[in-house]
């Protein structure tokens, strides 16, 4: 029998497929609505409290009071910890990925163990990273550095930008490794062979041919890492974020104020919730804007790289 | 020198002393895991001649070619037994200078694989990895190689453009230019024209006949006419064995084996 397009037994009827389309469509619409509601609430409630003064000054007196609230130190703190984290996580993640996918024997138990570890690391709750940072970086590394340096009072052995950024770097390491490995694997064999057949060493081939080819994919890893780290509060709670600081952080061993943590403080510690609400949403708005713009920069760089890779020299 | 447009087998081969073999294999056997791809190949490739490898798909032509410059190193669980010498030096041993070997034995692949960089950079990279950075020397070599690959006139005004903007045939000629930029003695070509249209193929064939003066060329091809047109010698492989090796005239007009005859006349089943 030719198929005339009529519903027949054993095939989904058009009613069933309409139902399928409706369900999936509804689910998609729901997500869009949720996103719109979240963004809408934040923008609507936060916008009135947003001002140039709010984002460009240091809060002088009460930061729960709309008159004196400001978030410049938090913007600086969050930006700095993200950038510092990127500086730590990218080289380590990329080098690890290169080792795993280019040098390590795929069938060795060691490689297998490393891969399992990376997988597990990705599944650890972020508060655990915070505790790890406190225990390892501050109490172990920091205190021992202080002992070695012989300073009186803790210098390294206390929460700081440095330790918070390192904690975040550990947390985002799996993302960077996985993205980089994927990008390395996607590099055409023909390109490697071309380079090796010319008499290039394996290292030359990786550095000059494979890594440049994989750069957009590696940047994707960076973007994911930044996105994940930007809004995280738990890992920096014990490792660097401060409730209040009168001055901006001057060096990596200083503590810092953070947009995410500050949001939490505004939401839970305010003596007058109603009065604080607009600045709470304004702070969230700033955090979202910061995350988006950091991502936008990375995405633009990647797009540019892709274009250059394809077309120009 | 321009190629004869028809079946006259490649220009006459001057009688050369028999010692002029650049590549020599003896009882070369190659396994991929448990699969035997080459079985006891004994063969000598004459200097400054074009030698064709022909045979049905999967008979081991590429595998043999990749022994000559150790490209099989890239593949896991390859086992090679027997002897293979280039210029009288063993190339299969553990402590062979593979980099040096690949500098002497260039390779052009079936699928053209220019780097996604500028035309200029494709060649400059090859020079740089062998320590040639001097600007004048690089410029000089870029031009010389592109001229030798019959590509110069087409690209001389756009050396800084991406190599990926070239046509397929131009890309393949760029790969040839890149391979000869480091002045190898031997050029291995694995079906260099299989993905090209007839015009581009003709360009590549002309080029091979040009290069023949300075290089020893080994070319894998599925195109019998091509093998007749450009090669002085032809080796016919079947199921990992070397069935017949001789001058192309002999292999194509008076093959000694039944299998060869069937294959070159297209009666192969
Ligand atoms: N990387 C590999 N791993 C396992 N087996 C392989 C590999 N490469 C080739 N082989 C096998 O070795 C045999 C010879 O392959 P080879 O590529 O040398 O043939 P070929 O003569 O070049 O064929 P073609 O004309 O199709 O290119 C084939 O049976 C093939 O399946
Ligand atoms: Mg082949």
Coordinates of C-alpha atoms and ligand atoms in Angstrom, one line a residue:
Chain A
X1 CA 0.0 0.0 0.0
X2 CA 1.2 3.5 -0.8
X3 CA 1.3 5.8 2.1
X4 CA -1.3 8.5 1.6
X5 CA -0.5 10.4 4.7
X6 CA -3.5 9.2 6.6
X7 CA -3.0 8.3 10.2
X8 CA -2.8 4.5 10.5
X9 CA -2.5 2.1 13.4
X10 CA 1.0 2.0 14.8
X11 CA 1.8 5.5 13.7
X12 CA 1.2 8.5 15.9
X13 CA -2.1 10.1 14.8
X14 CA -2.1 13.7 13.9
X15 CA -3.9 14.4 17.1
X16 CA -1.0 12.8 19.0
X17 CA 1.6 14.8 17.1
X18 CA -0.4 18.0 17.6
X19 CA -0.3 17.2 21.3
X20 CA 3.4 16.7 21.1
X21 CA 3.9 20.0 19.4
X22 CA 1.7 21.7 21.9
X23 CA 3.5 20.2 24.9
X24 CA 7.0 21.1 23.6
X25 CA 5.8 24.5 22.4
X26 CA 4.2 25.2 25.8
X27 CA 7.4 24.1 27.6
X28 CA 9.4 26.5 25.5
X29 CA 6.9 29.3 26.0
X30 CA 7.0 28.7 29.8
X31 CA 10.8 29.2 29.8
X32 CA 10.5 32.4 27.9
X33 CA 7.7 33.6 30.2
X34 CA 9.7 32.7 33.3
X35 CA 12.8 34.6 31.9
X36 CA 10.7 37.6 31.0
X37 CA 9.1 37.6 34.5
X38 CA 12.5 37.4 36.2
X39 CA 14.1 40.0 34.0
X40 CA 11.0 42.2 34.0
X41 CA 10.7 42.2 37.8
X42 CA 14.4 43.0 38.2
X43 CA 14.4 45.8 35.7
X44 CA 11.1 47.3 36.8
X45 CA 11.9 47.2 40.5
X46 CA 15.5 48.0 40.2
X47 CA 15.5 50.7 37.5
X48 CA 14.1 53.5 39.8
X49 CA 16.9 53.1 42.3
X50 CA 19.6 52.9 39.7
X51 CA 21.6 56.1 39.2
X52 CA 25.0 57.2 38.2
X53 CA 25.8 57.9 41.9
X54 CA 24.7 54.4 42.8
X55 CA 27.1 52.6 40.5
X56 CA 30.0 55.1 40.7
X57 CA 30.5 55.8 44.4
X58 CA 31.4 54.1 47.6
X59 CA 28.6 53.8 50.2
X60 CA 29.5 56.2 53.0
X61 CA 27.0 55.6 55.7
X62 CA 24.1 53.1 55.8
X63 CA 24.1 50.9 52.7
X64 CA 20.5 49.8 53.4
X65 CA 19.3 53.3 52.9
X66 CA 18.5 54.3 49.3
X67 CA 19.9 57.8 49.9
X68 CA 23.4 56.6 50.7
X69 CA 23.5 53.1 49.1
X70 CA 26.1 52.6 46.4
X71 CA 27.7 49.6 44.8
X72 CA 31.0 50.7 43.2
X73 CA 33.2 48.6 45.6
X74 CA 31.0 45.5 44.9
X75 CA 31.3 46.0 41.1
X76 CA 35.1 46.3 41.5
X77 CA 35.2 43.3 43.8
X78 CA 33.1 41.0 41.6
X79 CA 34.9 42.1 38.4
X80 CA 38.3 41.6 40.0
X81 CA 37.6 38.2 41.4
X82 CA 36.2 37.0 38.1
X83 CA 39.2 38.3 36.1
X84 CA 41.7 36.9 38.7
X85 CA 39.9 33.6 38.5
X86 CA 40.1 33.6 34.7
X87 CA 43.9 34.2 34.9
X88 CA 44.2 31.2 37.1
X89 CA 41.8 28.8 35.6
X90 CA 42.5 29.2 31.8
X91 CA 46.2 28.2 31.7
X92 CA 45.8 25.4 34.2
X93 CA 42.6 24.1 32.4
X94 CA 44.1 24.4 29.0
X95 CA 47.4 22.7 29.9
X96 CA 45.6 19.9 31.7
X97 CA 43.3 19.4 28.6
X98 CA 46.3 19.3 26.3
X99 CA 48.0 16.8 28.5
X100 CA 44.9 14.6 28.7
X101 CA 44.0 14.6 25.0
X102 CA 47.4 14.9 23.4
X103 CA 49.9 13.2 25.6
X104 CA 48.2 10.9 28.2
X105 CA 47.6 7.3 27.1
X106 CA 43.9 7.0 26.8
X107 CA 43.9 3.5 28.3
X108 CA 46.1 4.2 31.4
X109 CA 44.5 3.9 34.8
X110 CA 46.1 7.3 35.7
X111 CA 44.3 9.1 32.9
X112 CA 41.1 7.3 33.8
X113 CA 41.4 8.4 37.4
X114 CA 42.0 12.0 36.3
X115 CA 39.0 12.0 34.1
X116 CA 36.8 10.5 36.9
X117 CA 38.1 13.2 39.3
X118 CA 37.3 15.9 36.8
X119 CA 33.8 14.5 36.4
X120 CA 33.3 14.4 40.1
X121 CA 34.7 17.9 40.6
X122 CA 32.0 19.2 38.3
X123 CA 29.3 17.7 40.5
X124 CA 30.5 19.1 43.8
X125 CA 28.1 21.7 45.4
X126 CA 29.6 25.1 45.4
X127 CA 29.4 25.5 49.2
X128 CA 31.8 22.6 49.5
X129 CA 34.3 24.5 47.3
X130 CA 33.9 27.3 49.8
X131 CA 34.8 25.1 52.7
X132 CA 37.6 23.6 50.7
X133 CA 39.0 27.1 50.0
X134 CA 38.8 27.9 53.7
X135 CA 40.5 24.7 54.8
X136 CA 43.1 24.4 52.1
X137 CA 44.0 27.9 50.8
X138 CA 43.5 29.9 54.0
X139 CA 44.1 27.6 56.9
X140 CA 46.7 25.4 55.3
X141 CA 48.4 27.4 52.5
X142 CA 47.9 30.9 54.0
X143 CA 48.9 30.0 57.5
X144 CA 52.0 28.2 56.4
X145 CA 53.0 31.1 54.2
X146 CA 52.6 33.4 57.2
X147 CA 54.7 31.1 59.3
X148 CA 57.4 31.1 56.6
X149 CA 57.3 34.8 56.2
X150 CA 57.3 35.3 60.0
X151 CA 54.9 38.2 59.9
X152 CA 53.0 39.0 63.0
X153 CA 49.3 38.6 62.5
X154 CA 47.7 36.9 59.5
X155 CA 48.6 38.3 56.2
X156 CA 48.1 35.3 53.9
X157 CA 46.1 33.2 56.3
X158 CA 42.9 35.2 56.0
X159 CA 40.1 35.6 53.5
X160 CA 41.1 37.6 50.5
X161 CA 40.6 38.3 46.8
X162 CA 43.4 35.9 46.0
X163 CA 41.9 32.9 47.8
X164 CA 38.4 33.6 46.7
X165 CA 39.6 33.7 43.1
X166 CA 41.6 30.5 43.5
X167 CA 38.6 28.8 45.0
X168 CA 36.5 29.8 42.1
X169 CA 39.2 28.7 39.7
X170 CA 39.2 25.2 41.2
X171 CA 35.4 25.2 40.9
X172 CA 35.4 26.1 37.2
X173 CA 38.4 24.0 36.2
X174 CA 36.2 21.1 34.9
X175 CA 34.3 23.3 32.6
X176 CA 37.5 24.7 31.0
X177 CA 39.1 21.3 30.7
X178 CA 36.1 19.6 29.1
X179 CA 35.5 22.5 26.7
X180 CA 39.2 22.6 25.7
X181 CA 39.4 18.8 25.2
X182 CA 36.4 19.0 23.0
X183 CA 37.9 21.8 20.9
X184 CA 41.2 19.8 20.6
X185 CA 39.4 16.7 19.5
X186 CA 37.5 18.7 16.9
X187 CA 40.7 19.9 15.2
X188 CA 41.0 18.1 11.9
X189 CA 43.5 15.3 11.7
X190 CA 44.6 16.6 8.3
X191 CA 45.9 19.8 9.9
X192 CA 48.0 17.9 12.5
X193 CA 49.3 15.5 9.7
X194 CA 50.2 18.5 7.5
X195 CA 52.3 20.0 10.3
X196 CA 54.0 16.8 11.4
X197 CA 54.7 15.8 7.8
X198 CA 56.6 19.0 7.3
X199 CA 58.9 17.9 10.1
X200 CA 57.3 19.9 13.0
X201 CA 57.6 18.4 16.4
X202 CA 54.5 17.4 18.3
X203 CA 54.9 20.4 20.6
X204 CA 55.2 22.8 17.6
X205 CA 52.2 21.3 16.1
X206 CA 50.1 21.7 19.2
X207 CA 51.3 25.2 19.9
X208 CA 51.2 26.6 16.4
X209 CA 48.4 24.7 14.7
X210 CA 46.2 22.8 17.1
X211 CA 45.7 25.4 19.9
X212 CA 45.0 28.4 17.5
X213 CA 42.5 26.2 15.8
X214 CA 40.9 25.3 19.1
X215 CA 40.9 28.8 20.5
X216 CA 37.2 29.6 19.9
X217 CA 36.3 26.4 21.7
X218 CA 38.6 27.2 24.5
X219 CA 37.1 30.6 24.8
X220 CA 33.7 29.0 25.1
X221 CA 35.0 27.2 28.1
X222 CA 36.2 30.5 29.5
X223 CA 32.7 32.0 28.9
X224 CA 31.0 29.1 30.7
X225 CA 33.5 29.5 33.6
X226 CA 32.8 33.2 33.9
X227 CA 29.1 32.7 33.8
X228 CA 29.2 30.1 36.5
X229 CA 31.5 32.0 38.7
X230 CA 30.0 35.4 38.4
X231 CA 26.8 34.7 40.4
X232 CA 28.3 32.3 42.8
X233 CA 28.3 33.4 46.5
X234 CA 28.9 30.2 48.4
X235 CA 32.5 29.6 47.4
X236 CA 33.6 33.2 48.3
X237 CA 31.6 33.4 51.5
X238 CA 34.4 32.0 53.7
X239 CA 37.3 32.8 51.4
X240 CA 37.2 36.5 50.6
X241 CA 33.9 38.3 50.6
X242 CA 33.4 41.0 53.2
X243 CA 30.2 42.3 54.7
X244 CA 31.5 45.8 54.7
X245 CA 34.8 47.5 53.9
X246 CA 35.3 51.2 54.2
X247 CA 37.9 51.3 51.4
X248 CA 38.4 49.5 48.1
X249 CA 40.7 46.5 48.0
X250 CA 44.3 47.5 47.3
X251 CA 46.1 44.2 46.9
X252 CA 45.2 40.6 46.2
X253 CA 45.4 39.8 49.9
X254 CA 42.7 42.3 50.8
X255 CA 39.1 41.2 51.3
X256 CA 36.4 42.6 49.0
X257 CA 32.7 43.3 48.7
X258 CA 30.8 41.4 46.2
X259 CA 27.6 42.0 44.3
X260 CA 26.1 38.6 44.9
X261 CA 27.0 38.5 48.6
X262 CA 25.7 42.1 48.9
X263 CA 22.4 41.1 47.4
X264 CA 22.1 38.4 50.0
X265 CA 22.9 40.9 52.8
X266 CA 20.4 43.4 51.5
X267 CA 17.7 40.7 51.3
X268 CA 18.3 39.3 54.7
X269 CA 19.9 41.8 57.0
X270 CA 18.0 45.0 56.3
X271 CA 16.3 46.7 59.2
X272 CA 13.6 47.9 56.8
X273 CA 12.8 45.5 54.0
X274 CA 10.4 47.8 52.1
X275 CA 12.8 50.7 52.0
X276 CA 15.7 48.5 50.9
X277 CA 13.9 46.6 48.2
X278 CA 14.5 49.0 45.3
X279 CA 18.3 49.0 45.9
X280 CA 18.2 45.2 46.3
X281 CA 16.8 44.9 42.8
X282 CA 19.1 47.6 41.5
X283 CA 22.0 45.6 42.8
X284 CA 20.7 42.4 41.1
X285 CA 20.3 44.5 37.9
X286 CA 24.0 45.6 38.1
X287 CA 25.1 42.0 38.7
X288 CA 23.2 40.8 35.7
X289 CA 24.5 43.6 33.6
X290 CA 28.1 42.9 34.7
X291 CA 27.7 39.2 33.9
X292 CA 26.2 39.9 30.5
X293 CA 28.8 42.4 29.5
X294 CA 31.7 40.1 30.6
X295 CA 30.2 37.4 28.5
X296 CA 29.5 39.7 25.6
X297 CA 33.2 40.7 25.5
X298 CA 34.2 37.1 25.4
X299 CA 31.7 36.2 22.7
X300 CA 32.8 39.2 20.6
X301 CA 36.4 38.1 20.9
X302 CA 35.5 34.6 19.9
X303 CA 33.4 35.7 16.9
X304 CA 36.3 37.8 15.8
X305 CA 38.7 34.9 16.2
X306 CA 36.4 32.6 14.2
X307 CA 36.2 35.1 11.4
X308 CA 40.0 35.6 11.3
X309 CA 40.5 31.9 11.4
X310 CA 38.3 31.3 8.4
X311 CA 39.0 34.3 6.2
X312 CA 41.9 36.5 6.9
X313 CA 45.6 35.8 7.7
Chain B
X1 CA 58.3 20.9 -20.6
X2 CA 54.7 20.1 -21.4
X3 CA 53.1 16.7 -20.9
X4 CA 52.0 14.6 -23.8
X5 CA 48.3 14.8 -24.0
X6 CA 47.7 11.1 -24.6
X7 CA 48.7 7.6 -23.9
X8 CA 52.4 7.8 -24.8
X9 CA 53.8 6.6 -21.5
X10 CA 55.9 9.1 -19.7
X11 CA 59.0 10.5 -21.4
X12 CA 61.6 7.8 -22.0
X13 CA 63.6 6.7 -19.0
X14 CA 67.3 7.0 -19.4
X15 CA 69.2 3.9 -18.4
X16 CA 70.3 4.5 -14.8
X17 CA 72.7 2.5 -12.8
X18 CA 70.7 0.1 -10.6
X19 CA 72.1 1.5 -7.4
X20 CA 70.1 4.7 -7.9
X21 CA 67.3 3.6 -5.5
X22 CA 66.4 6.2 -2.9
X23 CA 63.8 4.1 -1.0
X24 CA 64.3 0.4 -0.5
X25 CA 62.1 -2.0 1.4
X26 CA 62.7 -5.6 2.2
X27 CA 60.1 -8.0 3.6
X28 CA 58.1 -5.1 4.9
X29 CA 55.0 -6.2 6.8
X30 CA 52.5 -4.0 8.5
X31 CA 49.7 -4.8 10.9
X32 CA 46.9 -2.6 12.3
X33 CA 46.1 -4.6 15.4
X34 CA 45.4 -8.0 14.1
X35 CA 44.7 -6.9 10.5
X36 CA 47.6 -7.4 8.1
X37 CA 47.7 -4.5 5.7
X38 CA 51.1 -5.1 4.1
X39 CA 52.7 -8.5 3.5
X40 CA 56.4 -8.9 2.8
X41 CA 56.9 -5.9 0.4
X42 CA 60.3 -5.8 -1.3
X43 CA 60.7 -2.8 -3.5
X44 CA 63.2 -0.2 -4.7
X45 CA 62.1 3.3 -5.8
X46 CA 64.4 4.9 -8.4
X47 CA 65.9 8.4 -7.9
X48 CA 64.5 11.3 -9.8
X49 CA 61.7 9.2 -11.3
X50 CA 58.0 9.2 -10.8
X51 CA 56.7 5.9 -9.4
X52 CA 53.0 5.1 -9.2
X53 CA 51.4 2.9 -6.7
X54 CA 48.2 1.4 -8.1
X55 CA 45.8 -1.3 -6.8
X56 CA 42.3 -1.7 -5.6
X57 CA 41.1 0.2 -2.5
X58 CA 42.4 -1.2 0.7
X59 CA 45.4 -3.0 -0.8
X60 CA 47.8 -1.0 1.4
X61 CA 49.1 1.7 -0.9
X62 CA 48.7 4.5 1.7
X63 CA 50.0 2.3 4.5
X64 CA 53.2 1.7 2.5
X65 CA 53.6 5.3 1.6
X66 CA 53.2 6.4 5.2
X67 CA 56.0 4.0 6.2
X68 CA 58.5 6.1 4.2
X69 CA 58.1 9.2 6.4
X70 CA 56.9 7.5 9.6
X71 CA 53.4 9.0 9.4
X72 CA 52.1 5.6 10.7
X73 CA 53.6 6.7 14.1
X74 CA 50.4 8.7 14.6
X75 CA 48.2 5.6 14.5
X76 CA 47.8 3.5 17.6
X77 CA 48.7 -0.2 17.6
X78 CA 50.5 -0.3 14.2
X79 CA 53.2 -3.0 14.0
X80 CA 55.8 -2.9 11.3
X81 CA 58.3 -5.6 10.6
X82 CA 61.0 -5.9 8.0
X83 CA 63.3 -3.2 6.5
X84 CA 62.8 0.2 5.0
X85 CA 65.7 2.4 4.0
X86 CA 65.7 6.0 2.7
X87 CA 69.1 6.9 1.1
X88 CA 70.6 3.8 2.6
X89 CA 69.5 4.7 6.2
X90 CA 67.0 2.6 8.2
X91 CA 63.9 4.6 8.9
X92 CA 62.0 2.2 11.0
X93 CA 64.3 2.0 14.0
X94 CA 63.4 3.5 17.4
X95 CA 66.0 6.2 17.4
X96 CA 65.6 7.4 13.9
X97 CA 65.6 11.2 13.6
X98 CA 61.9 11.4 12.5
X99 CA 62.0 15.2 12.1
X100 CA 65.0 15.0 9.8
X101 CA 63.4 12.1 7.9
X102 CA 60.2 14.1 7.3
X103 CA 62.3 17.1 6.2
X104 CA 63.8 14.9 3.5
X105 CA 60.6 13.0 2.6
X106 CA 57.8 15.5 2.0
X107 CA 54.1 14.4 1.7
X108 CA 51.0 15.7 0.0
X109 CA 47.7 14.3 1.1
X110 CA 44.6 13.2 -0.6
X111 CA 42.5 15.9 1.0
X112 CA 44.3 19.2 0.6
X113 CA 45.1 20.5 4.1
X114 CA 46.3 24.0 4.0
X115 CA 46.6 25.7 7.4
X116 CA 43.8 28.2 8.0
X117 CA 46.3 31.0 7.7
X118 CA 47.5 33.2 4.9
X119 CA 49.0 31.7 1.8
X120 CA 52.3 33.2 2.8
X121 CA 52.1 31.9 6.3
X122 CA 51.5 28.4 5.1
X123 CA 54.9 28.3 3.5
X124 CA 56.6 30.5 6.1
X125 CA 55.5 28.0 8.9
X126 CA 57.2 25.2 7.1
X127 CA 60.4 27.3 6.9
X128 CA 60.2 28.5 10.5
X129 CA 60.0 25.0 12.0
X130 CA 63.3 24.4 10.3
X131 CA 64.9 27.5 11.6
X132 CA 64.6 29.7 8.6
X133 CA 63.4 33.1 9.8
X134 CA 65.4 35.5 7.9
X135 CA 63.0 37.7 6.0
X136 CA 64.7 37.9 2.7
X137 CA 65.3 34.1 2.7
X138 CA 61.6 33.5 3.6
X139 CA 60.3 35.8 0.8
X140 CA 62.7 34.2 -1.7
X141 CA 61.6 30.7 -0.8
X142 CA 57.9 31.5 -0.7
X143 CA 58.2 32.8 -4.3
X144 CA 60.4 30.0 -5.5
X145 CA 58.1 27.3 -4.0
X146 CA 54.9 28.9 -5.3
X147 CA 56.5 29.2 -8.8
X148 CA 57.6 25.6 -8.6
X149 CA 54.1 24.6 -7.7
X150 CA 52.8 26.7 -10.7
X151 CA 50.7 28.8 -8.3
X152 CA 52.7 32.1 -8.2
X153 CA 51.0 33.9 -11.0
X154 CA 47.6 33.2 -9.5
X155 CA 48.4 34.3 -5.9
X156 CA 51.3 36.7 -6.1
X157 CA 49.0 39.7 -5.4
X158 CA 47.1 38.0 -2.5
X159 CA 49.7 36.3 -0.4
X160 CA 48.1 37.7 2.7
X161 CA 44.7 36.2 2.0
X162 CA 43.5 33.1 3.7
X163 CA 44.6 29.9 2.0
X164 CA 41.1 28.6 2.5
X165 CA 39.8 31.1 -0.1
X166 CA 41.7 29.3 -2.8
X167 CA 40.0 26.8 -5.0
X168 CA 40.5 23.1 -4.3
X169 CA 43.1 22.7 -7.0
X170 CA 44.9 25.8 -5.8
X171 CA 44.9 24.6 -2.3
X172 CA 46.4 21.3 -3.3
X173 CA 49.1 23.2 -5.3
X174 CA 49.7 25.3 -2.2
X175 CA 50.2 22.1 -0.2
X176 CA 52.7 21.0 -2.8
X177 CA 54.5 24.3 -2.6
X178 CA 54.6 24.0 1.2
X179 CA 56.0 20.5 0.9
X180 CA 58.8 21.5 -1.5
X181 CA 59.6 24.7 0.3
X182 CA 61.9 22.8 2.7
X183 CA 63.6 21.1 -0.2
X184 CA 62.9 17.5 0.4
X185 CA 64.5 14.9 -1.8
X186 CA 61.5 12.7 -2.0
X187 CA 57.8 13.7 -2.4
X188 CA 55.1 11.3 -1.4
X189 CA 51.7 12.0 -2.9
X190 CA 48.7 10.1 -1.8
X191 CA 46.0 10.5 -4.5
X192 CA 46.8 14.3 -4.8
X193 CA 44.3 14.9 -7.6
X194 CA 41.5 12.6 -6.6
X195 CA 39.3 15.4 -5.3
X196 CA 40.0 17.7 -8.3
X197 CA 38.3 18.5 -11.6
X198 CA 40.0 17.6 -14.9
X199 CA 41.6 21.0 -15.4
X200 CA 43.0 21.1 -11.9
X201 CA 44.2 17.5 -12.3
X202 CA 46.0 18.4 -15.5
X203 CA 47.7 21.3 -13.7
X204 CA 48.9 18.9 -11.0
X205 CA 50.1 16.4 -13.5
X206 CA 52.1 19.0 -15.4
X207 CA 53.5 20.0 -12.1
X208 CA 54.6 16.5 -11.3
X209 CA 56.3 16.1 -14.6
X210 CA 58.1 19.4 -13.8
X211 CA 59.1 18.4 -10.3
X212 CA 60.4 15.0 -11.6
X213 CA 63.7 16.7 -12.5
X214 CA 64.6 17.6 -9.0
X215 CA 62.6 15.2 -6.8
X216 CA 61.9 11.5 -6.5
X217 CA 58.2 11.2 -6.6
X218 CA 56.0 8.4 -5.4
X219 CA 52.3 8.9 -6.2
X220 CA 49.3 6.8 -5.3
X221 CA 46.6 6.9 -7.9
X222 CA 43.4 5.2 -8.9
X223 CA 43.6 6.7 -12.3
X224 CA 45.3 4.4 -14.8
X225 CA 45.6 7.1 -17.5
X226 CA 47.2 9.3 -14.9
X227 CA 49.7 6.6 -14.0
X228 CA 50.5 6.1 -17.7
X229 CA 50.9 9.8 -18.3
X230 CA 53.1 10.8 -15.5
X231 CA 55.0 7.8 -14.1
X232 CA 58.1 6.1 -15.1
X233 CA 57.6 3.1 -12.9
X234 CA 54.5 1.5 -11.6
X235 CA 53.9 -0.9 -8.7
X236 CA 50.7 -2.9 -8.6
X237 CA 49.5 -4.0 -5.1
X238 CA 46.8 -6.5 -4.3
X239 CA 45.6 -7.4 -0.8
X240 CA 48.8 -6.1 0.9
X241 CA 51.2 -7.8 -1.6
X242 CA 53.3 -6.3 -4.3
X243 CA 52.2 -8.2 -7.4
X244 CA 54.2 -6.5 -10.0
X245 CA 56.7 -3.7 -10.3
X246 CA 58.3 -2.4 -13.5
X247 CA 58.4 0.4 -15.9
X248 CA 55.0 1.8 -16.5
X249 CA 55.3 0.9 -20.2
X250 CA 55.8 -2.7 -19.2
X251 CA 53.2 -2.8 -16.5
X252 CA 50.5 -1.2 -18.6
X253 CA 51.2 -2.9 -22.0
X254 CA 52.8 -6.2 -21.1
X255 CA 51.9 -7.0 -17.6
X256 CA 53.5 -10.2 -16.4
X257 CA 50.7 -11.2 -14.1
X258 CA 47.1 -12.0 -14.8
X259 CA 45.8 -9.9 -11.9
X260 CA 47.8 -6.8 -13.1
X261 CA 46.4 -7.2 -16.6
X262 CA 42.8 -7.5 -15.3
X263 CA 43.3 -4.5 -13.1
X264 CA 44.9 -2.1 -15.6
X265 CA 42.4 -3.0 -18.3
X266 CA 39.6 -2.4 -15.9
X267 CA 38.4 -6.0 -16.0
X268 CA 39.0 -6.3 -12.3
X269 CA 36.2 -7.9 -10.3
Ligands
LIG1 N1 44.2 3.5 11.0 C1 43.9 2.3 10.6 N2 43.4 1.4 11.5 C2 43.1 0.1 11.2 N3 43.1 -0.4 9.9 C3 43.5 0.5 9.0 C4 43.9 1.8 9.2 N4 44.3 2.4 8.1 C5 44.1 1.5 7.1 N5 43.7 0.3 7.6 C6 43.4 -1.0 6.9 O1 44.6 -1.3 6.2 C7 44.3 -1.8 4.9 C8 45.1 -1.0 3.9 O2 44.7 0.4 4.0 P1 45.3 1.5 3.1 O3 44.7 2.8 3.5 O4 46.8 1.4 3.1 O5 44.7 1.1 1.7 P2 44.8 1.9 0.3 O6 45.5 1.0 -0.7 O7 45.5 3.2 0.5 O8 43.3 2.1 -0.1 P3 42.7 3.4 -0.8 O9 43.0 3.2 -2.2 O10 41.2 3.2 -0.5 O11 43.2 4.6 -0.2 C9 42.8 -1.6 4.7 O12 42.2 -2.9 4.9 C10 42.4 -0.7 5.8 O13 41.1 -1.1 6.3
LIG2 MG1 44.9 5.3 0.5

